[in-house]
mmCIF file of C-alpha atoms in Angstrom:
data_model
loop_
_atom_site.group_PDB
_atom_site.id
_atom_site.type_symbol
_atom_site.label_atom_id
_atom_site.label_comp_id
_atom_site.label_asym_id
_atom_site.label_seq_id
_atom_site.Cartn_x
_atom_site.Cartn_y
_atom_site.Cartn_z
ATOM 1 C CA UNK A 1189 0.001 0.000 -0.001
ATOM 2 C CA UNK A 1190 0.950 3.671 -0.024
ATOM 3 C CA UNK A 1191 0.220 6.647 2.219
ATOM 4 C CA UNK A 1192 -0.471 9.849 0.356
ATOM 5 C CA UNK A 1193 -0.704 13.400 1.588
ATOM 6 C CA UNK A 1194 -2.031 16.406 -0.279
ATOM 7 C CA UNK A 1195 -1.627 20.088 0.346
ATOM 8 C CA UNK A 1196 -3.610 22.244 0.695
ATOM 9 C CA UNK A 1197 -6.633 20.356 1.964
ATOM 10 C CA UNK A 1198 -8.897 23.195 0.881
ATOM 11 C CA UNK A 1199 -8.644 26.694 -0.510
ATOM 12 C CA UNK A 1200 -10.832 29.554 -1.627
ATOM 13 C CA UNK A 1201 -9.392 31.460 -4.559
ATOM 14 C CA UNK A 1202 -10.259 34.431 -6.699
ATOM 15 C CA UNK A 1203 -10.964 33.979 -10.381
ATOM 16 C CA UNK A 1204 -7.977 34.551 -12.631
ATOM 17 C CA UNK A 1205 -5.464 33.285 -10.081
ATOM 18 C CA UNK A 1206 -3.635 29.952 -9.982
ATOM 19 C CA UNK A 1207 -3.317 27.289 -7.299
ATOM 20 C CA UNK A 1208 -0.700 24.563 -7.038
ATOM 21 C CA UNK A 1209 -1.652 21.331 -5.284
ATOM 22 C CA UNK A 1210 1.055 19.068 -3.935
ATOM 23 C CA UNK A 1211 0.924 15.296 -3.635
ATOM 24 C CA UNK A 1212 3.502 13.421 -1.574
ATOM 25 C CA UNK A 1213 3.777 9.622 -1.327
ATOM 26 C CA UNK A 1214 5.590 7.712 1.400
ATOM 27 C CA UNK A 1215 7.248 5.337 -1.078
ATOM 28 C CA UNK A 1216 8.415 5.287 -4.680
ATOM 29 C CA UNK A 1217 5.565 4.563 -7.070
ATOM 30 C CA UNK A 1218 5.385 3.969 -10.770
ATOM 31 C CA UNK A 1219 2.319 5.941 -11.690
ATOM 32 C CA UNK A 1220 0.637 8.993 -10.215
ATOM 33 C CA UNK A 1221 -2.715 10.290 -11.351
ATOM 34 C CA UNK A 1222 -4.692 13.486 -10.930
ATOM 35 C CA UNK A 1223 -8.485 13.396 -10.811
ATOM 36 C CA UNK A 1224 -11.288 15.912 -10.512
ATOM 37 C CA UNK A 1225 -14.499 15.045 -8.717
ATOM 38 C CA UNK A 1226 -17.579 17.240 -8.749
ATOM 39 C CA UNK A 1227 -20.002 16.835 -5.806
ATOM 40 C CA UNK A 1228 -22.064 13.693 -6.198
ATOM 41 C CA UNK A 1229 -20.195 12.637 -9.327
ATOM 42 C CA UNK A 1230 -17.705 9.985 -10.276
ATOM 43 C CA UNK A 1231 -14.019 10.589 -10.736
ATOM 44 C CA UNK A 1232 -12.720 12.206 -13.912
ATOM 45 C CA UNK A 1233 -9.097 11.569 -14.799
ATOM 46 C CA UNK A 1234 -7.219 14.761 -15.645
ATOM 47 C CA UNK A 1235 -3.805 13.319 -16.423
ATOM 48 C CA UNK A 1236 -1.214 10.694 -15.666
ATOM 49 C CA UNK A 1237 1.958 12.124 -14.150
ATOM 50 C CA UNK A 1238 5.035 10.421 -15.553
ATOM 51 C CA UNK A 1239 8.381 10.723 -13.827
ATOM 52 C CA UNK A 1240 10.980 12.261 -16.103
ATOM 53 C CA UNK A 1241 8.596 13.107 -18.925
ATOM 54 C CA UNK A 1242 5.566 15.234 -19.662
ATOM 55 C CA UNK A 1243 2.226 14.296 -18.209
ATOM 56 C CA UNK A 1244 -0.319 12.515 -20.380
ATOM 57 C CA UNK A 1245 -3.598 14.434 -20.474
ATOM 58 C CA UNK A 1246 -7.091 13.068 -21.009
ATOM 59 C CA UNK A 1247 -9.512 14.494 -23.517
ATOM 60 C CA UNK A 1248 -10.809 17.866 -22.393
ATOM 61 C CA UNK A 1249 -7.786 18.735 -20.271
ATOM 62 C CA UNK A 1250 -4.778 20.698 -21.528
ATOM 63 C CA UNK A 1251 -1.330 21.407 -20.192
ATOM 64 C CA UNK A 1252 -1.751 25.191 -20.272
ATOM 65 C CA UNK A 1253 -4.702 24.955 -17.896
ATOM 66 C CA UNK A 1254 -3.450 22.096 -15.712
ATOM 67 C CA UNK A 1255 0.361 21.990 -15.764
ATOM 68 C CA UNK A 1256 1.753 19.007 -13.886
ATOM 69 C CA UNK A 1257 5.200 18.294 -12.556
ATOM 70 C CA UNK A 1258 6.647 14.969 -11.408
ATOM 71 C CA UNK A 1259 10.257 15.598 -10.383
ATOM 72 C CA UNK A 1260 10.739 12.221 -8.689
ATOM 73 C CA UNK A 1261 8.978 8.967 -7.841
ATOM 74 C CA UNK A 1262 7.337 10.253 -4.642
ATOM 75 C CA UNK A 1263 6.087 13.746 -5.503
ATOM 76 C CA UNK A 1264 3.863 15.534 -8.008
ATOM 77 C CA UNK A 1265 2.131 18.872 -8.337
ATOM 78 C CA UNK A 1266 -0.962 19.957 -10.232
ATOM 79 C CA UNK A 1267 -1.537 23.623 -10.973
ATOM 80 C CA UNK A 1268 -4.989 24.923 -11.772
ATOM 81 C CA UNK A 1269 -4.298 28.032 -13.849
ATOM 82 C CA UNK A 1270 -6.365 31.122 -14.562
ATOM 83 C CA UNK A 1271 -9.167 29.774 -12.427
ATOM 84 C CA UNK A 1272 -12.859 30.340 -12.978
ATOM 85 C CA UNK A 1273 -15.825 29.278 -10.801
ATOM 86 C CA UNK A 1274 -16.220 26.220 -13.068
ATOM 87 C CA UNK A 1275 -12.925 24.930 -11.649
ATOM 88 C CA UNK A 1276 -14.494 24.609 -8.202
ATOM 89 C CA UNK A 1277 -14.198 20.932 -7.394
ATOM 90 C CA UNK A 1278 -12.328 18.350 -5.383
ATOM 91 C CA UNK A 1279 -8.937 17.436 -6.819
ATOM 92 C CA UNK A 1280 -7.515 14.043 -5.915
ATOM 93 C CA UNK A 1281 -4.156 12.490 -6.535
ATOM 94 C CA UNK A 1282 -3.712 8.753 -6.594
ATOM 95 C CA UNK A 1283 -0.918 6.266 -7.096
ATOM 96 C CA UNK A 1284 -0.660 2.835 -8.645
ATOM 97 C CA UNK A 1285 2.058 0.534 -7.419
ATOM 98 C CA UNK A 1286 1.516 -2.372 -9.817
ATOM 99 C CA UNK A 1287 -0.212 -2.695 -13.154
ATOM 100 C CA UNK A 1288 -3.778 -4.093 -13.073
ATOM 101 C CA UNK A 1289 -3.895 -3.404 -9.351
ATOM 102 C CA UNK A 1290 -5.633 -0.924 -7.096
ATOM 103 C CA UNK A 1291 -4.994 2.784 -6.709
ATOM 104 C CA UNK A 1292 -4.421 4.579 -3.433
ATOM 105 C CA UNK A 1293 -5.811 8.053 -3.006
ATOM 106 C CA UNK A 1294 -4.791 11.167 -1.205
ATOM 107 C CA UNK A 1295 -7.340 12.954 0.986
ATOM 108 C CA UNK A 1296 -8.151 15.481 -1.754
ATOM 109 C CA UNK A 1297 -8.073 19.251 -2.145
ATOM 110 C CA UNK A 1298 -11.400 21.076 -2.018
ATOM 111 C CA UNK A 1299 -11.133 24.127 -4.257
ATOM 112 C CA UNK A 1300 -13.660 26.943 -4.356
ATOM 113 C CA UNK A 1301 -13.235 29.705 -6.928
ATOM 114 C CA UNK A 1302 -15.141 32.932 -6.376
ATOM 115 C CA UNK B 449 -15.909 4.276 -25.778
ATOM 116 C CA UNK B 450 -14.642 2.739 -22.615
ATOM 117 C CA UNK B 451 -17.521 2.542 -20.175
ATOM 118 C CA UNK B 452 -18.478 0.714 -17.054
ATOM 119 C CA UNK B 453 -22.166 1.206 -16.313
ATOM 120 C CA UNK B 454 -23.228 1.225 -12.670
ATOM 121 C CA UNK B 455 -26.748 1.231 -11.205
ATOM 122 C CA UNK B 456 -28.603 2.444 -9.301
ATOM 123 C CA UNK B 457 -27.389 5.991 -8.796
ATOM 124 C CA UNK B 458 -28.896 6.110 -5.300
ATOM 125 C CA UNK B 459 -30.382 3.586 -2.928
ATOM 126 C CA UNK B 460 -32.286 4.469 0.206
ATOM 127 C CA UNK B 461 -32.575 1.669 2.738
ATOM 128 C CA UNK B 462 -33.678 1.306 6.319
ATOM 129 C CA UNK B 463 -30.910 0.286 8.653
ATOM 130 C CA UNK B 464 -30.816 -3.494 8.678
ATOM 131 C CA UNK B 465 -32.024 -3.875 5.107
ATOM 132 C CA UNK B 466 -29.825 -5.190 2.327
ATOM 133 C CA UNK B 467 -28.134 -3.125 -0.395
ATOM 134 C CA UNK B 468 -26.914 -4.108 -3.844
ATOM 135 C CA UNK B 469 -25.115 -2.201 -6.587
ATOM 136 C CA UNK B 470 -24.455 -3.518 -10.068
ATOM 137 C CA UNK B 471 -21.835 -2.852 -12.704
ATOM 138 C CA UNK B 472 -21.855 -4.047 -16.261
ATOM 139 C CA UNK B 473 -19.923 -3.636 -19.467
ATOM 140 C CA UNK B 474 -20.577 -4.411 -23.111
ATOM 141 C CA UNK B 475 -17.070 -5.850 -23.361
ATOM 142 C CA UNK B 476 -15.200 -8.396 -21.271
ATOM 143 C CA UNK B 477 -13.643 -6.843 -18.203
ATOM 144 C CA UNK B 478 -10.017 -7.593 -17.370
ATOM 145 C CA UNK B 479 -10.820 -7.294 -13.685
ATOM 146 C CA UNK B 480 -13.192 -5.341 -11.497
ATOM 147 C CA UNK B 481 -12.288 -3.349 -8.442
ATOM 148 C CA UNK B 482 -14.606 -1.927 -5.810
ATOM 149 C CA UNK B 483 -14.032 1.248 -3.820
ATOM 150 C CA UNK B 484 -15.936 2.970 -1.021
ATOM 151 C CA UNK B 485 -15.995 6.718 -0.571
ATOM 152 C CA UNK B 486 -17.380 8.008 2.709
ATOM 153 C CA UNK B 487 -19.033 11.443 2.697
ATOM 154 C CA UNK B 488 -16.248 14.034 2.595
ATOM 155 C CA UNK B 489 -13.629 11.345 2.113
ATOM 156 C CA UNK B 490 -11.596 9.828 -0.665
ATOM 157 C CA UNK B 491 -12.086 6.496 -2.443
ATOM 158 C CA UNK B 492 -10.742 3.525 -0.526
ATOM 159 C CA UNK B 493 -10.024 0.210 -2.208
ATOM 160 C CA UNK B 494 -12.189 -2.689 -1.034
ATOM 161 C CA UNK B 495 -11.434 -5.642 -3.272
ATOM 162 C CA UNK B 496 -10.443 -6.845 -6.723
ATOM 163 C CA UNK B 497 -12.050 -9.679 -8.685
ATOM 164 C CA UNK B 498 -10.196 -11.284 -11.555
ATOM 165 C CA UNK B 499 -11.608 -14.730 -12.295
ATOM 166 C CA UNK B 500 -14.828 -15.624 -14.096
ATOM 167 C CA UNK B 501 -17.588 -16.397 -11.573
ATOM 168 C CA UNK B 502 -15.457 -15.299 -8.647
ATOM 169 C CA UNK B 503 -17.184 -14.598 -5.330
ATOM 170 C CA UNK B 504 -15.441 -12.942 -2.405
ATOM 171 C CA UNK B 505 -16.765 -11.992 0.996
ATOM 172 C CA UNK B 506 -15.717 -9.410 3.539
ATOM 173 C CA UNK B 507 -17.911 -9.766 6.622
ATOM 174 C CA UNK B 508 -21.342 -8.490 5.454
ATOM 175 C CA UNK B 509 -20.106 -7.571 1.965
ATOM 176 C CA UNK B 510 -20.309 -10.057 -0.915
ATOM 177 C CA UNK B 511 -18.646 -9.318 -4.249
ATOM 178 C CA UNK B 512 -19.400 -11.266 -7.407
ATOM 179 C CA UNK B 513 -17.860 -11.316 -10.877
ATOM 180 C CA UNK B 514 -20.052 -12.686 -13.649
ATOM 181 C CA UNK B 515 -19.302 -15.839 -15.570
ATOM 182 C CA UNK B 516 -18.792 -13.847 -18.762
ATOM 183 C CA UNK B 517 -16.728 -11.210 -16.908
ATOM 184 C CA UNK B 518 -19.092 -8.521 -18.136
ATOM 185 C CA UNK B 519 -20.842 -7.736 -14.883
ATOM 186 C CA UNK B 520 -20.202 -7.519 -11.173
ATOM 187 C CA UNK B 521 -22.169 -6.819 -8.025
ATOM 188 C CA UNK B 522 -21.613 -5.740 -4.462
ATOM 189 C CA UNK B 523 -24.181 -6.870 -1.891
ATOM 190 C CA UNK B 524 -24.289 -5.659 1.697
ATOM 191 C CA UNK B 525 -26.347 -7.678 4.154
ATOM 192 C CA UNK B 526 -28.089 -5.929 7.048
ATOM 193 C CA UNK B 527 -26.767 -2.431 6.424
ATOM 194 C CA UNK B 528 -25.383 -0.360 9.271
ATOM 195 C CA UNK B 529 -24.851 3.386 9.546
ATOM 196 C CA UNK B 530 -21.149 2.814 8.996
ATOM 197 C CA UNK B 531 -21.943 1.548 5.487
ATOM 198 C CA UNK B 532 -23.095 4.991 4.345
ATOM 199 C CA UNK B 533 -21.154 6.319 1.380
ATOM 200 C CA UNK B 534 -20.746 5.926 -2.346
ATOM 201 C CA UNK B 535 -19.601 2.617 -3.795
ATOM 202 C CA UNK B 536 -17.697 2.664 -7.073
ATOM 203 C CA UNK B 537 -16.714 -0.136 -9.380
ATOM 204 C CA UNK B 538 -13.745 0.304 -11.688
ATOM 205 C CA UNK B 539 -11.905 -1.762 -14.269
ATOM 206 C CA UNK B 540 -8.139 -1.872 -14.023
ATOM 207 C CA UNK B 541 -6.311 -1.482 -17.328
ATOM 208 C CA UNK B 542 -2.835 -2.414 -18.525
ATOM 209 C CA UNK B 543 -1.790 1.251 -18.586
ATOM 210 C CA UNK B 544 -2.394 1.417 -14.811
ATOM 211 C CA UNK B 545 -5.545 3.478 -15.369
ATOM 212 C CA UNK B 546 -8.965 2.745 -13.901
ATOM 213 C CA UNK B 547 -12.226 3.031 -15.812
ATOM 214 C CA UNK B 548 -14.791 4.130 -13.238
ATOM 215 C CA UNK B 549 -18.484 3.461 -12.858
ATOM 216 C CA UNK B 550 -20.768 6.337 -11.902
ATOM 217 C CA UNK B 551 -21.097 5.139 -8.314
ATOM 218 C CA UNK B 552 -24.055 4.164 -6.145
ATOM 219 C CA UNK B 553 -24.783 6.288 -3.114
ATOM 220 C CA UNK B 554 -26.063 4.332 -0.126
ATOM 221 C CA UNK B 555 -28.367 6.379 2.064
ATOM 222 C CA UNK B 556 -29.671 5.025 5.359
ATOM 223 C CA UNK B 557 -33.168 6.286 6.135
ATOM 224 C CA UNK B 558 -33.627 7.494 9.723
#
């Protein structure tokens, strides 16, 4: 298993600003993922964070809006850029240790954009 | 596209009643995983099913994988208030990604 921490746990931001969310894992992991979850909805994958290369983004998400860094095997950041109220959501990072196997999630970041 | 269908969206039960959520796919699933998300929490892995017809139990929870590996179910016997939350199924893929169902929210009626 893996223990994951996220910072900040919540934030209230003004439109037009940017917020960087940090995800720290207690062990080296192969894959890290960033999700967005609207209240009462399922999880939507934003991107897969690859160590040593650019993140792989899902349809509807672009690097300019959601730049991701993965400097090593235990840490990643997601930036939500030029925020609008539509970006208000919960952002979750997760890790996968082995292929075909389960993911472990951080506690999430609750973002409100005014 | 890649989809795992999950029903129902919500289920209201009296405490002590049973609860079931279903997932199905038009294509054969490699595996099926189940997660629980408590209100205000994050998804937590419950179990993975891999084999055709597989049945696994965790106390009052019973997980089944269909013979054709196109459907799965989670059944909770005699629900308790601690069971409240949203239950998600997800298929694990070879690229480490998960394909998520929409989730079923279990609500215990007072």
